[in-house]
Tab-separated table of C-alpha atoms in Angstrom:
chain	number	residue	atom	x	y	z
A	1	MET	CA	135.556	186.817	330.095
A	2	LYS	CA	135.673	183.142	329.140
A	3	LYS	CA	132.490	183.553	327.124
A	4	ILE	CA	134.046	186.447	325.226
A	5	LEU	CA	137.181	184.425	324.419
A	6	MET	CA	135.098	181.472	323.212
A	7	LEU	CA	133.035	183.782	321.015
A	8	VAL	CA	136.166	185.332	319.500
A	9	GLY	CA	137.643	181.882	318.827
A	10	LEU	CA	134.458	180.672	317.166
A	11	CYS	CA	134.383	183.736	314.907
A	12	ALA	CA	138.020	183.160	313.925
A	13	LEU	CA	137.291	179.505	313.097
A	14	LEU	CA	134.316	180.423	310.923
A	15	PHE	CA	136.329	183.123	309.162
A	16	ASN	CA	139.155	180.677	308.453
A	17	ALA	CA	136.745	178.088	307.035
A	18	SER	CA	135.124	180.733	304.858
A	19	CYS	CA	138.505	181.777	303.477
A	20	LYS	CA	139.421	178.167	302.618
A	21	SER	CA	136.054	177.692	300.911
A	22	GLU	CA	136.630	180.828	298.855
A	23	GLU	CA	140.138	179.589	297.922
A	24	LYS	CA	138.681	176.241	296.721
A	25	GLU	CA	136.045	178.064	294.686
A	26	GLU	CA	138.751	180.249	293.110
A	27	LYS	CA	140.867	177.169	292.304
A	28	LYS	CA	137.835	175.399	290.851
A	29	GLU	CA	137.079	178.452	288.719
A	30	ASP	CA	140.734	178.658	287.659
A	31	THR	CA	140.561	175.067	286.287
A	32	LYS	CA	139.245	175.728	282.818
A	33	LEU	CA	138.699	172.785	280.495
A	34	LEU	CA	139.405	172.941	276.779
A	35	VAL	CA	136.386	173.042	274.469
A	36	THR	CA	136.144	173.142	270.684
A	37	THR	CA	133.648	172.489	267.861
A	38	PRO	CA	133.576	169.973	264.990
A	39	LEU	CA	135.236	170.950	261.724
A	40	ARG	CA	133.407	170.783	258.406
A	41	LYS	CA	135.668	170.156	255.396
A	42	ASP	CA	136.519	167.879	252.474
A	43	THR	CA	138.917	165.101	253.391
A	44	THR	CA	140.136	161.667	252.405
A	45	ILE	CA	139.759	158.461	254.379
A	46	THR	CA	141.677	155.238	253.958
A	47	ILE	CA	139.858	151.904	253.905
A	48	ASP	CA	141.839	148.768	254.770
A	49	TYR	CA	141.246	145.305	253.329
A	50	VAL	CA	143.027	142.156	254.441
A	51	SER	CA	144.875	140.751	251.435
A	52	GLN	CA	146.746	137.720	250.162
A	53	ILE	CA	149.881	138.177	248.052
A	54	ARG	CA	150.539	135.812	245.146
A	55	SER	CA	153.214	135.536	242.446
A	56	ILE	CA	152.029	136.056	238.891
A	57	GLN	CA	153.483	132.602	238.145
A	58	HIS	CA	153.903	129.971	240.844
A	59	ILE	CA	154.373	126.474	239.455
A	60	GLU	CA	155.469	123.056	240.599
A	61	MET	CA	158.544	121.607	238.911
A	62	ARG	CA	158.018	117.851	238.507
A	63	ALA	CA	159.988	114.973	237.019
A	64	LEU	CA	158.824	114.059	233.517
A	65	GLU	CA	160.678	110.737	233.429
A	66	ARG	CA	161.558	107.939	235.795
A	67	GLY	CA	165.177	107.615	236.897
A	68	TYR	CA	167.868	108.624	239.377
A	69	LEU	CA	168.418	112.317	240.056
A	70	SER	CA	172.061	112.582	239.108
A	71	LYS	CA	172.697	116.334	239.476
A	72	ILE	CA	171.156	119.510	240.953
A	73	TYR	CA	172.595	122.678	239.360
A	74	VAL	CA	170.780	125.308	241.435
A	75	ASP	CA	170.195	126.104	245.099
A	76	GLU	CA	167.180	126.859	247.258
A	77	GLY	CA	166.118	130.511	247.154
A	78	GLN	CA	168.207	131.161	244.049
A	79	LEU	CA	167.089	133.449	241.228
A	80	VAL	CA	167.205	131.417	238.008
A	81	LYS	CA	166.893	132.544	234.409
A	82	LYS	CA	164.598	131.152	231.729
A	83	GLY	CA	166.180	128.107	230.069
A	84	GLN	CA	168.719	127.568	232.865
A	85	LEU	CA	169.437	123.884	233.624
A	86	MET	CA	168.127	123.023	237.089
A	87	PHE	CA	167.997	119.207	237.442
A	88	GLN	CA	169.536	116.281	235.576
A	89	ILE	CA	168.015	112.797	235.667
A	90	LEU	CA	170.477	109.991	234.849
A	91	PRO	CA	170.241	109.888	231.020
A	92	VAL	CA	172.004	106.568	230.264
A	93	GLN	CA	168.837	104.581	229.555
A	94	TYR	CA	167.318	107.298	227.375
A	95	GLN	CA	170.574	107.792	225.462
A	96	ALA	CA	170.608	104.072	224.689
A	97	GLU	CA	166.984	104.217	223.524
A	98	LEU	CA	167.840	107.146	221.249
A	99	GLN	CA	170.803	105.293	219.765
A	100	LYS	CA	168.636	102.232	219.164
A	101	ALA	CA	165.977	104.361	217.461
A	102	GLN	CA	168.586	106.096	215.298
A	103	ALA	CA	170.044	102.727	214.257
A	104	GLU	CA	166.616	101.435	213.284
A	105	ALA	CA	165.977	104.632	211.354
A	106	ASN	CA	169.269	104.212	209.480
A	107	TYR	CA	168.359	100.605	208.606
A	108	ALA	CA	164.889	101.665	207.442
A	109	GLU	CA	166.440	104.395	205.276
A	110	LEU	CA	168.801	101.914	203.590
A	111	GLU	CA	165.928	99.511	203.021
A	112	TYR	CA	163.859	102.278	201.494
A	113	LYS	CA	166.685	103.309	199.122
A	114	ASN	CA	167.191	99.710	197.941
A	115	THR	CA	163.445	99.225	197.443
A	116	LYS	CA	163.234	102.490	195.526
A	117	ALA	CA	166.055	101.422	193.192
A	118	LEU	CA	164.298	98.120	192.506
A	119	ALA	CA	160.987	99.886	192.001
A	120	ASP	CA	162.585	102.266	189.499
A	121	SER	CA	163.722	99.168	187.543
A	122	ASN	CA	160.209	97.680	187.809
A	123	ILE	CA	161.583	94.736	189.793
A	124	VAL	CA	159.311	95.344	192.822
A	125	SER	CA	155.849	96.834	192.973
A	126	LYS	CA	154.974	100.346	194.048
A	127	ASN	CA	153.183	98.899	197.072
A	128	GLU	CA	156.451	97.479	198.394
A	129	LEU	CA	158.066	100.895	197.920
A	130	ALA	CA	155.229	102.569	199.839
A	131	LEU	CA	155.633	100.010	202.641
A	132	ALA	CA	159.356	100.700	202.871
A	133	LYS	CA	158.691	104.443	202.999
A	134	ALA	CA	156.149	103.974	205.800
A	135	LYS	CA	158.701	101.956	207.804
A	136	LEU	CA	161.220	104.782	207.350
A	137	GLU	CA	158.754	107.440	208.530
A	138	LYS	CA	157.898	105.328	211.582
A	139	ALA	CA	161.576	104.907	212.444
A	140	LYS	CA	162.155	108.676	212.155
A	141	ALA	CA	159.174	109.319	214.460
A	142	GLU	CA	160.591	106.900	217.018
A	143	VAL	CA	163.868	108.833	216.908
A	144	GLN	CA	161.974	112.035	217.683
A	145	VAL	CA	160.156	110.353	220.594
A	146	ALA	CA	163.467	109.091	221.976
A	147	GLN	CA	164.934	112.595	221.680
A	148	VAL	CA	161.960	113.998	223.605
A	149	HIS	CA	162.377	111.435	226.395
A	150	LEU	CA	166.091	112.201	226.579
A	151	GLY	CA	165.282	115.918	226.713
A	152	PHE	CA	162.970	115.275	229.668
A	153	THR	CA	166.010	114.185	231.690
A	154	GLU	CA	167.161	117.817	231.652
A	155	ILE	CA	164.750	120.006	233.618
A	156	LYS	CA	165.132	123.691	232.768
A	157	ALA	CA	163.525	126.852	234.123
A	158	PRO	CA	160.438	127.818	232.073
A	159	PHE	CA	160.772	131.478	233.150
A	160	ASP	CA	162.847	133.773	235.361
A	161	GLY	CA	161.978	133.046	238.970
A	162	ILE	CA	162.980	132.236	242.522
A	163	MET	CA	163.496	128.674	243.707
A	164	ASP	CA	161.615	127.221	246.645
A	165	HIS	CA	163.152	124.447	248.794
A	166	PHE	CA	164.017	121.035	247.343
A	167	TYR	CA	161.647	118.112	247.786
A	168	VAL	CA	164.329	115.635	246.612
A	169	ARG	CA	168.107	115.241	246.854
A	170	GLU	CA	170.792	114.028	244.468
A	171	GLY	CA	170.615	110.257	244.110
A	172	SER	CA	166.870	110.084	244.708
A	173	LEU	CA	164.972	107.572	242.600
A	174	LEU	CA	162.279	109.568	240.854
A	175	SER	CA	159.015	108.423	239.415
A	176	GLU	CA	157.246	110.316	236.675
A	177	GLY	CA	155.425	113.266	238.247
A	178	ASP	CA	157.460	113.494	241.460
A	179	LEU	CA	157.681	117.056	242.854
A	180	LEU	CA	161.193	118.541	242.666
A	181	THR	CA	160.680	122.168	243.729
A	182	ILE	CA	158.427	125.206	243.176
A	183	LEU	CA	159.385	128.159	241.001
A	184	SER	CA	157.889	131.646	241.500
A	185	ASP	CA	157.983	134.610	239.162
A	186	ASN	CA	157.991	137.570	241.565
A	187	SER	CA	158.683	140.329	239.050
A	188	LYS	CA	155.048	141.360	239.570
A	189	MET	CA	152.678	140.349	242.341
A	190	TRP	CA	148.953	139.742	242.368
A	191	VAL	CA	147.313	140.904	245.584
A	192	TYR	CA	143.768	139.667	246.246
A	193	PHE	CA	141.334	141.410	248.610
A	194	ASN	CA	137.600	141.037	249.256
A	195	VAL	CA	135.253	143.983	248.771
A	196	PRO	CA	131.658	144.227	250.109
A	197	GLU	CA	128.831	144.444	247.597
A	198	ALA	CA	127.993	148.107	248.276
A	199	GLU	CA	131.590	149.223	247.746
A	200	TYR	CA	131.831	147.084	244.607
A	201	LEU	CA	128.766	148.865	243.192
A	202	ASN	CA	130.242	152.258	244.047
A	203	TYR	CA	133.428	151.306	242.246
A	204	ARG	CA	131.654	149.971	239.164
A	205	SER	CA	129.512	153.087	238.914
A	206	GLY	CA	132.733	155.009	238.354
A	207	ALA	CA	134.246	152.403	236.022
A	208	ASN	CA	134.640	154.934	233.205
A	209	LYS	CA	137.230	156.786	235.254
A	210	ASN	CA	140.879	155.894	235.748
A	211	PRO	CA	141.719	152.453	237.192
A	212	MET	CA	141.659	152.216	240.973
A	213	LYS	CA	145.085	152.830	242.475
A	214	VAL	CA	145.822	151.159	245.795
A	215	ARG	CA	148.642	150.921	248.312
A	216	LEU	CA	149.933	147.918	250.238
A	217	ARG	CA	150.779	147.933	253.941
A	218	MET	CA	153.070	145.009	254.627
A	219	ALA	CA	153.111	142.790	257.705
A	220	ASN	CA	155.714	145.027	259.384
A	221	HIS	CA	153.256	147.972	258.998
A	222	GLU	CA	155.476	149.692	256.432
A	223	ILE	CA	153.979	150.890	253.142
A	224	PHE	CA	155.245	149.081	250.044
A	225	PRO	CA	156.999	151.771	247.944
A	226	TYR	CA	155.241	150.987	244.662
A	227	PRO	CA	151.489	151.572	244.140
A	228	GLY	CA	149.264	148.906	242.615
A	229	ILE	CA	146.400	149.012	240.125
A	230	VAL	CA	143.180	147.012	240.305
A	231	GLU	CA	143.047	145.106	237.023
A	232	THR	CA	140.649	142.228	237.630
A	233	ILE	CA	137.426	141.510	239.528
A	234	GLU	CA	136.258	137.928	239.954
A	235	ALA	CA	132.985	136.810	238.364
A	236	ASP	CA	130.937	135.786	241.407
A	237	PHE	CA	130.126	136.999	244.907
A	238	ASN	CA	130.728	134.767	247.881
A	239	ASN	CA	127.215	134.010	249.126
A	240	GLU	CA	128.425	133.402	252.676
A	241	THR	CA	130.322	136.676	253.107
A	242	GLY	CA	128.668	138.915	250.516
A	243	ASN	CA	132.084	139.895	249.191
A	244	ILE	CA	133.747	139.742	245.802
A	245	ALA	CA	137.490	139.410	245.182
A	246	PHE	CA	139.497	142.197	243.549
A	247	ARG	CA	143.001	141.616	242.184
A	248	ALA	CA	145.594	144.389	242.209
A	249	THR	CA	148.910	144.109	240.379
A	250	PHE	CA	152.051	145.520	242.015
A	251	PRO	CA	155.494	145.871	240.417
A	252	ASN	CA	158.137	144.125	242.492
A	253	PRO	CA	161.497	145.157	240.992
A	254	ASN	CA	163.494	144.409	244.151
A	255	ARG	CA	161.600	141.138	244.696
A	256	LEU	CA	160.792	142.184	248.247
A	257	LEU	CA	157.346	140.613	248.123
A	258	ARG	CA	157.108	136.820	248.078
A	259	HIS	CA	154.317	134.386	247.321
A	260	GLY	CA	152.143	133.648	250.348
A	261	GLU	CA	152.729	136.889	252.263
A	262	THR	CA	149.850	138.805	253.805
A	263	GLY	CA	149.191	142.498	254.116
A	264	ASN	CA	146.525	145.170	253.917
A	265	ILE	CA	145.339	146.899	250.787
A	266	MET	CA	144.753	150.604	251.426
A	267	VAL	CA	142.152	152.384	249.309
A	268	ASP	CA	141.831	156.174	249.566
A	269	LYS	CA	138.250	157.405	249.435
A	270	PRO	CA	137.318	161.120	249.275
A	271	LEU	CA	134.713	162.459	251.691
A	272	LYS	CA	132.934	165.650	250.707
A	273	ASN	CA	131.854	168.112	253.380
A	274	ALA	CA	132.663	165.719	256.223
A	275	LEU	CA	132.129	166.605	259.902
A	276	ILE	CA	135.376	165.827	261.760
A	277	ILE	CA	136.204	165.685	265.467
A	278	PRO	CA	139.339	164.603	267.361
A	279	GLN	CA	139.295	161.040	268.638
A	280	LYS	CA	140.421	162.285	272.049
A	281	ALA	CA	137.055	164.087	272.443
A	282	THR	CA	135.215	160.747	272.510
A	283	PHE	CA	134.715	157.992	275.044
A	284	GLU	CA	133.163	154.569	274.766
A	285	ILE	CA	130.342	152.858	276.668
A	286	LEU	CA	129.292	149.349	275.630
A	287	ASP	CA	130.863	149.657	272.164
A	288	LYS	CA	129.129	152.973	271.498
A	289	LYS	CA	130.885	156.307	271.071
A	290	TYR	CA	129.949	159.388	273.093
A	291	VAL	CA	131.026	163.014	273.517
A	292	PHE	CA	130.304	165.659	276.111
A	293	VAL	CA	128.369	168.545	274.541
A	294	VAL	CA	128.627	171.882	276.355
A	295	ASP	CA	125.376	173.882	276.306
A	296	ASP	CA	124.786	177.634	276.652
A	297	LYS	CA	124.790	177.355	280.458
A	298	SER	CA	128.227	175.639	280.507
A	299	VAL	CA	126.631	172.315	281.457
A	300	VAL	CA	128.043	169.144	279.861
A	301	LYS	CA	125.590	166.687	278.361
A	302	GLN	CA	126.570	163.156	277.370
A	303	ARG	CA	125.576	162.377	273.763
A	304	GLN	CA	125.977	159.365	271.507
A	305	ILE	CA	127.532	159.836	268.068
A	306	ASN	CA	127.871	157.555	265.039
A	307	ILE	CA	131.236	157.134	263.348
A	308	LEU	CA	131.323	157.346	259.569
A	309	ALA	CA	135.065	156.772	259.143
A	310	GLU	CA	138.240	156.632	261.195
A	311	MET	CA	141.451	158.509	260.412
A	312	GLN	CA	144.683	159.095	262.257
A	313	ASP	CA	143.593	160.813	265.514
A	314	LEU	CA	140.288	161.870	263.920
A	315	TYR	CA	136.762	160.623	263.388
A	316	ALA	CA	134.382	161.604	260.619
A	317	ILE	CA	130.897	161.356	262.107
A	318	SER	CA	127.608	160.675	260.340
A	319	ASP	CA	125.226	162.044	262.969
A	320	GLY	CA	124.903	163.036	266.622
A	321	LEU	CA	126.490	166.480	266.415
A	322	ALA	CA	125.894	169.784	264.699
A	323	GLU	CA	128.709	171.836	263.262
A	324	ASN	CA	128.314	174.723	265.732
A	325	GLU	CA	127.976	172.651	268.940
A	326	LYS	CA	130.733	172.817	271.513
A	327	ILE	CA	132.342	169.563	272.682
A	328	LEU	CA	134.670	168.881	275.573
A	329	LEU	CA	138.186	168.081	274.353
A	330	GLU	CA	140.106	167.589	277.612
A	331	GLY	CA	139.245	166.462	281.108
A	332	LEU	CA	136.613	163.922	280.058
A	333	ARG	CA	137.381	161.808	283.125
A	334	LYS	CA	137.040	164.752	285.453
A	335	VAL	CA	133.408	165.534	284.700
A	336	HIS	CA	130.078	163.751	284.827
A	337	ASN	CA	126.849	164.186	282.948
A	338	ASN	CA	125.054	167.473	283.849
A	339	ASP	CA	128.154	168.969	285.545
A	340	LYS	CA	128.645	172.708	285.166
A	341	ILE	CA	132.165	173.557	284.065
A	342	SER	CA	134.437	176.473	283.444
A	343	TYR	CA	136.057	176.283	280.029
A	344	ARG	CA	138.120	178.039	277.433
A	345	PHE	CA	137.235	177.728	273.784
A	346	GLU	CA	139.727	177.018	271.014
A	347	LYS	CA	138.884	176.972	267.324
A	348	PRO	CA	139.021	173.539	265.695
A	349	GLU	CA	141.576	174.716	263.111
A	350	SER	CA	143.960	175.510	265.943
A	351	VAL	CA	143.178	172.290	267.823
A	352	PHE	CA	143.785	170.096	264.777
A	353	THR	CA	147.243	171.532	264.188
A	354	HIS	CA	148.362	169.800	267.388
A	355	LEU	CA	147.131	166.444	266.088
A	356	LYS	CA	148.552	164.141	263.406
A	357	VAL	CA	146.016	165.234	260.822
A	358	TYR	CA	145.882	163.370	257.536
A	359	ALA	CA	142.856	165.270	256.250
A	360	GLU	CA	143.361	167.787	253.494
């Protein structure tokens, strides 16, 4: 009797284990991973270049005469207009020099008139008249020089621009050439970026087309609202980097951009008949990109791919995959190379609608 009970118990245990095993197999079969294929289509990629932003005019305002800085009429960061008075150097000395020059010119003019009257009466020679006239011309020239020196005591804005900080204060004793401030014309901005030789050649080969339009991503990652146009390319390549500098001009009506800022130039480049896959279908091993390819027997095979370009949530690939090959989209961490899986297939057009696709 005991043997019969033991046999019945053993059969029940084996039956229970078999049922659990079948349940696990059913659950494993119920876990279907998402699979798709690459998508072949025309698209546009965006290439980024680190850039430096410069004002179209950015000059140092310096003292042209020696003297005490008697008055500052503007403030740091202020927008000034062309011809606006900015600094006044104490003009007393230069006013006195002008008065002295004017007095000497008046004396020379009287002397010339008297000599001319005598020459007309043949009392003095024509040489003496010519000498008197030369003295008068010299005196008038000295008046003009004195006027110029006096004018140098008033420092005015040479163009509309924004003031930098002051390097001097009222009452400072200035020497000729001392730096007062820096003035920037920010109505337009020049943005410089370096382009590799191959891309430069591609651009020049299409030089008969419209000028290259570019966008600017600012340091806060926002896109500057006005597009720029590449107007100038420097003459020489940098032998160390193999790059050449391009200069794009951007309108800056709100004067948001300032001299010395940094950003990224964004150049849109069309890609014809590109092979595109979601970034989430890839994984990385030692700086190389891989995907899991699903074969006809539902076995996943690890395969290296080469990236041609990167877009938002997408990669355009140059080689490693064929258009009709299936790739694993989800559950990449759940499988290993040569695992057999259960999957459900979804067309790439449907998959890409759930991504932030910037391809057209």
